[in-house]
């Protein structure tokens, strides 16, 4: 099948020919690239959600303050971009070949925010200055990739990470499609099983299935030793969602050559066995309880982890989550597969331990894949909390190679002996047809010796296993004999038994005494707490002193007001007496003096009313002061009650913990008593 003349567009894809003419960010002179149907992208949002403020890996601690500030700014951008994904879903366009330019409609770019402009500027600068970033800002680049590559830039960044931007095999692609491959039937059979629910690959003879067939066929011709393996189609399918088929072919070739995938997909699948061996070691080291449960249920690692390594979680996790993992895989290799696998098992350890084999299989199929749909960052964060030692993994690789080489040598030796035995049997059958018996007897002897040699080799292998088992049994026997000797040193006489009984009685008496002392101490503690609660503490005394000072101040103010009132009353009394003394001769005086006297009477009345009003005002103020004092006293009382309540809660917690510790001591004493009883019964 030949390559189609026009290929479907991948959402936000970038070709290698666009390195020197990357799109300007939205809002600048050049519009962003047009995008196709959202269904062609593994994640429909404009960007994967950013990680939380917690660092994804310890490498972030080594970044400079400027780089950390850049990361924080990018996280804020990603959060806002995640909320504004509707504008990106409305963008549409047509697919272009690898050399086409990236131009989109200005109406789509107007919907993008300024924060998206910063993201475009940042990743555009990274792509244009790729070599400098790999040399000088590699740690920052690693952190950005772990936070997720924007899907607009995934195509070009994956090519740059895989060093697949300029490969000679790209020029051979069209010629390879004209050739015939022995794997075409297998590829055709499995095409419909690859992303069957995805819009791009749905339907027989769809454009997605056609380009997927082309890439798989071309690789089966380039690497005839590997040919075609079913799991590889999912990796190629993900690449085709992001870039044209020629570029996807180049990236896949690089993945097979440089990322250990070729060894995984070889017919022997030796690399898969190594990965399973290393993963089992990490599982045993970091999750020993779960490992024991898996072994007890015969739930082998290959039953659930093989697809993780062969398809890089693309068939296990939802596509947006698996694409985030693939971003990191393109930079860090298979390490992220080990980390994510262990993180998933660690997250589900409590549930898995409670299930049998069938329940665990159902849990892996139906529950685990959807646990991180809403927040893939949670899975990435957990993955980088897993302990991973590259040196230890290299050592495990050497151990596995040694084991496999030894098994291979044994298989070769057995195969050689069997081949020799078969040839000798064939010669005997030939000689049986001859009349001379002496050569026949000679060949029969050789066949017998060959059979004996083969049997001897098998027996030697079995003998080595038996010797190992014998050595283990001998060690167990020696330990048992040591235990027997220790027990024999104690002569089971009546004195020994009576001594044990005496110790048992004494331990029971001590237990009773301790229980009585414990009860007595608890009563004393309660009594002391009651007495302590009845006494005011330093804080309460200080508050009471403060209240006393305020009361004294108010008392002084009241006395001062009272004295003022007394002076006013005395003055008014004097004026009134003086007025009364002069009031008797008013009728004899002239009219002017009578008028003046009347005015003085009125003035005296006004002063009396003024004095009365002042007295009422003072009385109101005194009442207000009294109410304020009462309010202050009540507030302080409430505060003291609140403090006492908090103190009582603290004491209650303390007593509860103390009671638990005492119960633990009591349980320990009962356990020791039980052991003593068992010893006495054993000796009796």
XYZ file of N, CA and C in Angstrom, residues 393-571:
537
model
N 19.998 -1.104 39.471
C 19.358 -1.690 38.298
C 20.401 -2.274 37.346
N 21.547 -1.625 37.197
C 22.632 -2.180 36.382
C 23.142 -3.485 36.976
N 23.265 -3.524 38.293
C 23.718 -4.744 38.959
C 22.718 -5.874 38.754
N 21.431 -5.557 38.846
C 20.403 -6.570 38.595
C 20.453 -7.060 37.152
N 20.760 -6.162 36.231
C 20.881 -6.564 34.828
C 22.015 -7.573 34.647
N 23.144 -7.341 35.332
C 24.262 -8.284 35.256
C 23.879 -9.629 35.876
N 23.186 -9.594 37.022
C 22.751 -10.839 37.647
C 21.824 -11.619 36.722
N 20.883 -10.928 36.111
C 19.950 -11.602 35.212
C 20.679 -12.185 34.005
N 21.634 -11.434 33.466
C 22.402 -11.936 32.320
C 23.183 -13.187 32.698
N 23.781 -13.192 33.900
C 24.526 -14.371 34.362
C 23.606 -15.581 34.491
N 22.428 -15.376 35.080
C 21.471 -16.485 35.236
C 21.046 -17.025 33.880
N 20.722 -16.126 32.953
C 20.269 -16.563 31.635
C 21.388 -17.249 30.859
N 22.616 -16.754 31.007
C 23.737 -17.401 30.313
C 23.947 -18.819 30.831
N 23.813 -18.984 32.151
C 23.970 -20.317 32.726
C 22.874 -21.247 32.231
N 21.629 -20.737 32.216
C 20.537 -21.555 31.695
C 20.747 -21.878 30.225
N 21.264 -20.918 29.470
C 21.508 -21.143 28.055
C 22.575 -22.205 27.851
N 23.652 -22.149 28.658
C 24.709 -23.164 28.539
C 24.161 -24.553 28.843
N 23.303 -24.643 29.868
C 22.721 -25.942 30.197
C 21.821 -26.441 29.079
N 21.039 -25.541 28.514
C 20.170 -25.948 27.419
C 20.975 -26.367 26.195
N 22.073 -25.649 25.948
C 22.917 -26.009 24.801
C 23.546 -27.382 25.006
N 24.018 -27.648 26.226
C 24.631 -28.941 26.506
C 23.622 -30.072 26.361
N 22.405 -29.869 26.897
C 21.367 -30.893 26.758
C 21.002 -31.079 25.279
N 20.909 -29.966 24.560
C 20.587 -30.063 23.135
C 21.675 -30.798 22.371
N 22.939 -30.528 22.742
C 24.050 -31.219 22.064
C 24.001 -32.718 22.312
N 23.759 -33.097 23.570
C 23.696 -34.517 23.898
C 22.524 -35.198 23.201
N 21.395 -34.517 23.131
C 20.253 -35.107 22.453
C 20.494 -35.244 20.959
N 21.163 -34.226 20.391
C 21.481 -34.307 18.958
C 22.438 -35.457 18.679
N 23.450 -35.568 19.526
C 24.406 -36.664 19.367
C 23.715 -38.010 19.533
N 22.823 -38.094 20.492
C 22.081 -39.336 20.705
C 21.221 -39.680 19.496
N 20.568 -38.672 18.924
C 19.726 -38.912 17.754
C 20.542 -39.381 16.560
N 21.720 -38.759 16.354
C 22.581 -39.169 15.240
C 23.078 -40.597 15.416
N 23.419 -40.935 16.650
C 23.891 -42.300 16.896
C 22.780 -43.313 16.655
N 21.552 -42.965 17.032
C 20.438 -43.868 16.768
C 20.229 -44.050 15.275
N 20.384 -42.967 14.523
C 20.240 -43.076 13.075
C 21.312 -43.978 12.480
N 22.537 -43.874 13.001
C 23.607 -44.739 12.501
C 23.340 -46.203 12.858
N 22.790 -46.423 14.067
C 22.460 -47.807 14.451
C 21.420 -48.380 13.509
N 20.401 -47.576 13.198
C 19.377 -48.061 12.283
C 19.964 -48.386 10.920
N 20.979 -47.600 10.513
C 21.638 -47.883 9.237
C 22.454 -49.164 9.313
N 23.179 -49.323 10.429
C 24.031 -50.505 10.573
C 23.237 -51.777 10.787
N 22.020 -51.645 11.324
C 21.203 -52.837 11.517
C 20.846 -53.511 10.200
N 20.878 -52.746 9.159
C 20.567 -53.292 7.845
C 21.759 -54.017 7.223
N 22.976 -53.848 7.829
C 24.182 -54.496 7.303
C 24.323 -55.874 7.944
N 24.996 -56.868 7.234
C 25.136 -58.219 7.787
C 26.178 -58.342 8.872
N 27.173 -57.463 8.910
C 28.267 -57.607 9.877
C 27.807 -57.115 11.242
N 27.905 -57.973 12.315
C 27.415 -57.567 13.625
C 28.394 -56.750 14.445
N 29.723 -56.857 14.110
C 30.695 -56.165 14.971
C 30.551 -54.647 14.936
N 30.395 -53.988 13.775
C 30.173 -52.523 13.798
C 28.882 -52.151 14.507
N 27.877 -53.037 14.357
C 26.602 -52.745 15.008
C 26.756 -52.699 16.516
N 27.493 -53.670 17.062
C 27.710 -53.674 18.502
C 28.483 -52.438 18.939
N 29.448 -52.047 18.099
C 30.236 -50.850 18.436
C 29.358 -49.614 18.498
N 28.492 -49.447 17.487
C 27.622 -48.265 17.476
C 26.588 -48.321 18.599
N 26.119 -49.531 18.893
C 25.197 -49.649 20.021
C 25.856 -49.214 21.320
N 27.112 -49.562 21.460
C 27.839 -49.113 22.652
C 27.962 -47.607 22.699
N 28.219 -46.973 21.553
C 28.318 -45.510 21.513
C 26.978 -44.858 21.871
N 25.882 -45.450 21.336
C 24.569 -44.899 21.659
C 24.283 -45.012 23.148
N 24.641 -46.193 23.700
C 24.431 -46.383 25.133
C 25.210 -45.359 25.938
N 26.472 -45.120 25.543
C 27.285 -44.127 26.258
C 26.699 -42.722 26.108
N 26.196 -42.409 24.921
C 25.581 -41.086 24.725
C 24.355 -40.913 25.608
N 23.529 -41.987 25.659
C 22.355 -41.915 26.528
C 22.760 -41.768 27.985
N 23.795 -42.518 28.361
C 24.273 -42.407 29.735
C 24.808 -41.004 30.026
N 25.520 -40.416 29.049
C 26.048 -39.060 29.250
C 24.916 -38.055 29.434
N 23.860 -38.216 28.598
C 22.722 -37.308 28.735
C 22.044 -37.477 30.084
N 21.848 -38.749 30.465
C 21.224 -39.007 31.757
C 22.092 -38.516 32.908
N 23.418 -38.695 32.760
C 24.329 -38.218 33.812
C 24.257 -36.705 33.972
N 24.152 -35.994 32.859
C 24.090 -34.532 32.942
C 22.811 -34.090 33.650
N 21.682 -34.740 33.296
C 20.419 -34.404 33.958
C 20.499 -34.731 35.441
N 21.138 -35.908 35.748
C 21.261 -36.303 37.154
C 22.137 -35.314 37.917
N 23.198 -34.818 37.260
C 24.063 -33.838 37.922
C 23.283 -32.573 38.278
N 22.443 -32.129 37.361
C 21.630 -30.940 37.650
C 20.702 -31.198 38.831
N 20.049 -32.381 38.803
C 19.162 -32.708 39.914
C 19.934 -32.848 41.223
N 21.164 -33.396 41.114
C 21.990 -33.555 42.307
C 22.365 -32.196 42.906
N 22.653 -31.207 42.042
C 22.989 -29.870 42.539
C 21.802 -29.268 43.296
N 20.591 -29.484 42.751
C 19.401 -28.975 43.437
C 19.207 -29.676 44.777
N 19.401 -31.014 44.770
C 19.239 -31.767 46.011
C 20.267 -31.351 47.048
N 21.500 -31.095 46.595
C 22.536 -30.656 47.530
C 22.165 -29.313 48.170
N 21.614 -28.431 47.360
C 21.191 -27.142 47.911
C 20.088 -27.345 48.950
N 19.127 -28.204 48.625
C 18.062 -28.490 49.580
C 18.608 -29.169 50.833
N 19.603 -30.059 50.631
C 20.211 -30.749 51.775
C 20.932 -29.761 52.682
N 21.624 -28.792 52.060
C 22.328 -27.788 52.854
C 21.341 -26.972 53.690
N 20.235 -26.591 53.074
C 19.216 -25.841 53.815
C 18.630 -26.680 54.948
N 18.351 -27.959 54.646
C 17.801 -28.834 55.681
C 18.793 -29.059 56.820
N 20.096 -29.154 56.470
C 21.118 -29.344 57.508
C 21.165 -28.146 58.445
N 21.087 -26.940 57.871
C 21.091 -25.745 58.715
C 19.879 -25.741 59.646
N 18.706 -26.095 59.103
C 17.505 -26.146 59.948
C 17.656 -27.204 61.039
N 18.282 -28.356 60.693
C 18.487 -29.422 61.671
C 19.435 -28.988 62.780
N 20.495 -28.265 62.402
C 21.431 -27.775 63.417
C 20.742 -26.816 64.381
N 19.905 -25.939 63.845
C 19.187 -25.021 64.729
C 18.249 -25.785 65.662
N 17.596 -26.808 65.130
C 16.699 -27.609 65.977
C 17.474 -28.348 67.064
N 18.660 -28.880 66.705
C 19.478 -29.577 67.699
C 19.961 -28.624 68.790
N 20.320 -27.401 68.401
C 20.719 -26.411 69.413
C 19.565 -26.138 70.377
N 18.373 -26.027 69.843
C 17.208 -25.802 70.709
C 16.980 -26.983 71.651
N 17.154 -28.194 71.112
C 16.981 -29.389 71.951
C 18.006 -29.425 73.064
N 19.266 -29.098 72.735
C 20.311 -29.089 73.766
C 20.013 -28.067 74.852
N 19.529 -26.907 74.456
C 19.188 -25.899 75.459
C 18.070 -26.403 76.379
N 17.096 -27.103 75.792
C 16.005 -27.623 76.617
C 16.467 -28.764 77.526
N 17.430 -29.564 77.012
C 17.918 -30.677 77.821
C 18.751 -30.216 79.000
N 19.321 -29.013 78.917
C 20.113 -28.494 80.030
C 19.247 -28.276 81.266
N 17.967 -27.992 81.067
C 17.045 -27.836 82.190
C 16.509 -29.217 82.572
N 16.881 -29.727 83.728
C 16.403 -31.035 84.194
C 15.015 -30.855 84.801
N 14.106 -31.616 84.245
C 12.715 -31.454 84.645
C 12.469 -32.178 85.967
N 13.076 -31.695 86.984
C 12.873 -32.282 88.311
C 11.704 -31.603 89.002
N 11.349 -32.184 90.143
C 10.249 -31.607 90.909
C 10.612 -30.231 91.432
N 11.898 -30.070 91.758
C 12.335 -28.761 92.256
C 12.177 -27.700 91.167
N 12.544 -28.075 89.939
C 12.439 -27.107 88.837
C 10.981 -26.719 88.600
N 10.086 -27.716 88.611
C 8.669 -27.443 88.399
C 8.108 -26.597 89.531
N 8.476 -26.953 90.802
C 7.988 -26.156 91.936
C 8.520 -24.734 91.877
N 9.773 -24.589 91.405
C 10.324 -23.232 91.252
C 9.536 -22.419 90.243
N 9.163 -23.070 89.127
C 8.349 -22.365 88.140
C 6.988 -21.978 88.710
N 6.390 -22.879 89.484
C 5.106 -22.552 90.101
C 5.234 -21.383 91.067
N 6.338 -21.387 91.844
C 6.568 -20.267 92.768
C 6.703 -18.961 92.003
N 7.474 -18.998 90.896
C 7.626 -17.781 90.080
C 6.283 -17.328 89.531
N 5.456 -18.299 89.136
C 4.145 -17.945 88.612
C 3.291 -17.266 89.681
N 3.301 -17.835 90.911
C 2.525 -17.228 91.998
C 3.039 -15.836 92.326
N 4.374 -15.700 92.348
C 4.941 -14.381 92.634
C 4.565 -13.374 91.556
N 4.593 -13.815 90.288
C 4.227 -12.890 89.212
C 2.764 -12.480 89.324
N 1.910 -13.415 89.725
C 0.501 -13.063 89.899
C 0.302 -12.097 91.065
N 1.059 -12.323 92.158
C 0.976 -11.393 93.288
C 1.450 -10.008 92.886
N 2.569 -9.960 92.129
C 3.078 -8.650 91.675
C 2.062 -7.966 90.772
N 1.407 -8.772 89.936
C 0.394 -8.193 89.060
C -0.747 -7.594 89.873
N -1.193 -8.344 90.918
C -2.272 -7.825 91.767
C -1.833 -6.555 92.490
N -0.585 -6.551 92.999
C -0.082 -5.354 93.674
C -0.019 -4.167 92.715
N 0.448 -4.452 91.507
C 0.537 -3.360 90.529
C -0.845 -2.834 90.170
N -1.812 -3.725 90.032
C -3.166 -3.265 89.734
C -3.712 -2.402 90.864
N -3.464 -2.843 92.161
C -3.906 -2.032 93.290
C -3.214 -0.680 93.318
N -1.876 -0.688 93.081
C -1.136 0.582 93.054
C -1.630 1.473 91.931
N -1.932 0.851 90.767
C -2.440 1.621 89.637
C -3.770 2.284 89.984
N -4.660 1.513 90.641
C -5.953 2.074 91.030
C -5.776 3.209 92.026
N -4.886 2.988 92.995
C -4.637 4.027 94.000
C -4.078 5.290 93.363
N -3.130 5.121 92.406
C -2.540 6.286 91.740
C -3.591 7.023 90.915
N -4.481 6.283 90.252
C -5.530 6.948 89.480
C -6.445 7.772 90.389
N -6.790 7.218 91.576
C -7.622 7.976 92.519
C -6.911 9.238 92.988
N -5.599 9.097 93.277
C -4.841 10.276 93.717
C -4.783 11.335 92.623
N -4.599 10.879 91.399
C -4.534 11.829 90.288
C -5.857 12.573 90.146
N -6.962 11.854 90.243
C -8.272 12.503 90.146
C -8.493 13.499 91.279
N -8.085 13.117 92.514
C -8.240 14.013 93.666
C -7.411 15.271 93.487
N -6.161 15.083 93.045
C -5.293 16.247 92.831
C -5.836 17.156 91.737
N -6.396 16.557 90.687
C -6.950 17.374 89.612
C -8.147 18.186 90.104
N -8.997 17.564 90.946
C -10.126 18.323 91.498
C -9.648 19.476 92.352
N -8.644 19.207 93.211
C -8.117 20.286 94.058
C -7.452 21.356 93.206
N -6.775 20.930 92.183
C -6.096 21.894 91.311
C -7.104 22.765 90.575
N -8.220 22.155 90.145
C -9.242 22.930 89.440
C -9.883 23.975 90.343
N -9.967 23.654 91.662
C -10.587 24.613 92.589
C -9.694 25.806 92.873
N -8.390 25.678 92.638
C -7.453 26.783 92.897
C -7.285 27.617 91.643
N -7.253 28.924 91.812
C -7.030 29.773 90.622
C -5.574 29.693 90.187
N -5.395 29.670 88.909
C -4.021 29.648 88.402
C -3.491 31.067 88.276
N -2.253 31.190 87.819
C -1.602 32.510 87.717
C -2.360 33.424 86.759
N -2.854 32.847 85.674
C -3.576 33.675 84.699
C -4.854 34.237 85.306
N -5.575 33.366 86.040
C -6.821 33.830 86.665
C -6.549 34.891 87.725
N -5.461 34.713 88.507
C -5.112 35.713 89.526
C -4.802 37.054 88.874
N -4.056 37.028 87.776
C -3.728 38.284 87.089
C -4.995 38.950 86.566
N -5.923 38.154 86.031
C -7.169 38.735 85.546
C -7.990 39.328 86.691
N -8.020 38.634 87.836
C -8.752 39.167 88.992
C -8.130 40.471 89.487
N -6.785 40.516 89.496
C -6.126 41.756 89.905
C -6.469 42.899 88.956
N -6.526 42.584 87.663
C -6.873 43.622 86.698
C -8.310 44.097 86.916
N -9.209 43.168 87.177
C -10.589 43.557 87.453
C -10.678 44.408 88.721
N -9.899 44.067 89.762
C -9.905 44.841 91.007
C -9.431 46.270 90.773
N -8.389 46.417 89.935
C -7.903 47.761 89.627
C -8.985 48.576 88.939
N -9.673 47.962 87.989
C -10.718 48.690 87.278
C -11.857 49.075 88.224
N -12.213 48.174 89.132
C -13.271 48.488 90.099
C -12.862 49.652 90.997
N -11.601 49.655 91.457
C -11.117 50.755 92.300
C -11.141 52.072 91.545
N -10.758 52.051 90.280
C -10.790 53.285 89.489
C -12.219 53.816 89.365
N -13.154 52.900 89.125
C -14.543 53.342 89.026
C -15.042 53.874 90.375
N -14.578 53.252 91.467
C -14.974 53.729 92.799
C -14.457 55.148 93.041
N -13.207 55.418 92.636
C -12.657 56.769 92.783
C -13.455 57.770 91.963
N -13.812 57.362 90.725
C -14.609 58.264 89.898
C -15.965 58.547 90.568
N -16.550 57.509 91.148
C -17.841 57.702 91.825
C -17.707 58.634 93.030
N -16.646 58.484 93.849
C -16.429 59.361 95.002
C -16.215 60.801 94.562
N -15.433 60.966 93.485
C -15.186 62.314 92.983
C -16.502 62.977 92.551
N -17.342 62.208 91.861
C -18.640 62.767 91.442
C -19.511 63.084 92.652
N -19.441 62.227 93.651
C -20.241 62.461 94.855
C -19.815 63.742 95.570
N -18.504 63.967 95.644
C -18.013 65.193 96.297
C -18.441 66.432 95.514
N -18.377 66.346 94.198
C -18.818 67.488 93.392
C -20.295 67.785 93.660
N -21.082 66.724 93.742
C -22.499 66.921 94.021
C -22.707 67.544 95.403
N -21.933 67.105 96.404
C -22.054 67.688 97.743
C -21.727 69.180 97.721
N -20.653 69.531 97.019
C -20.283 70.952 96.933
C -21.386 71.756 96.264
N -21.954 71.175 95.204
C -23.020 71.890 94.490
C -24.245 72.077 95.385
N -24.573 71.013 96.108
C -25.733 71.097 97.012
C -25.484 72.119 98.126
N -24.268 72.129 98.675
C -23.932 73.094 99.748
C -24.048 74.525 99.233
N -23.508 74.761 98.035
C -23.564 76.115 97.464
C -25.015 76.544 97.236
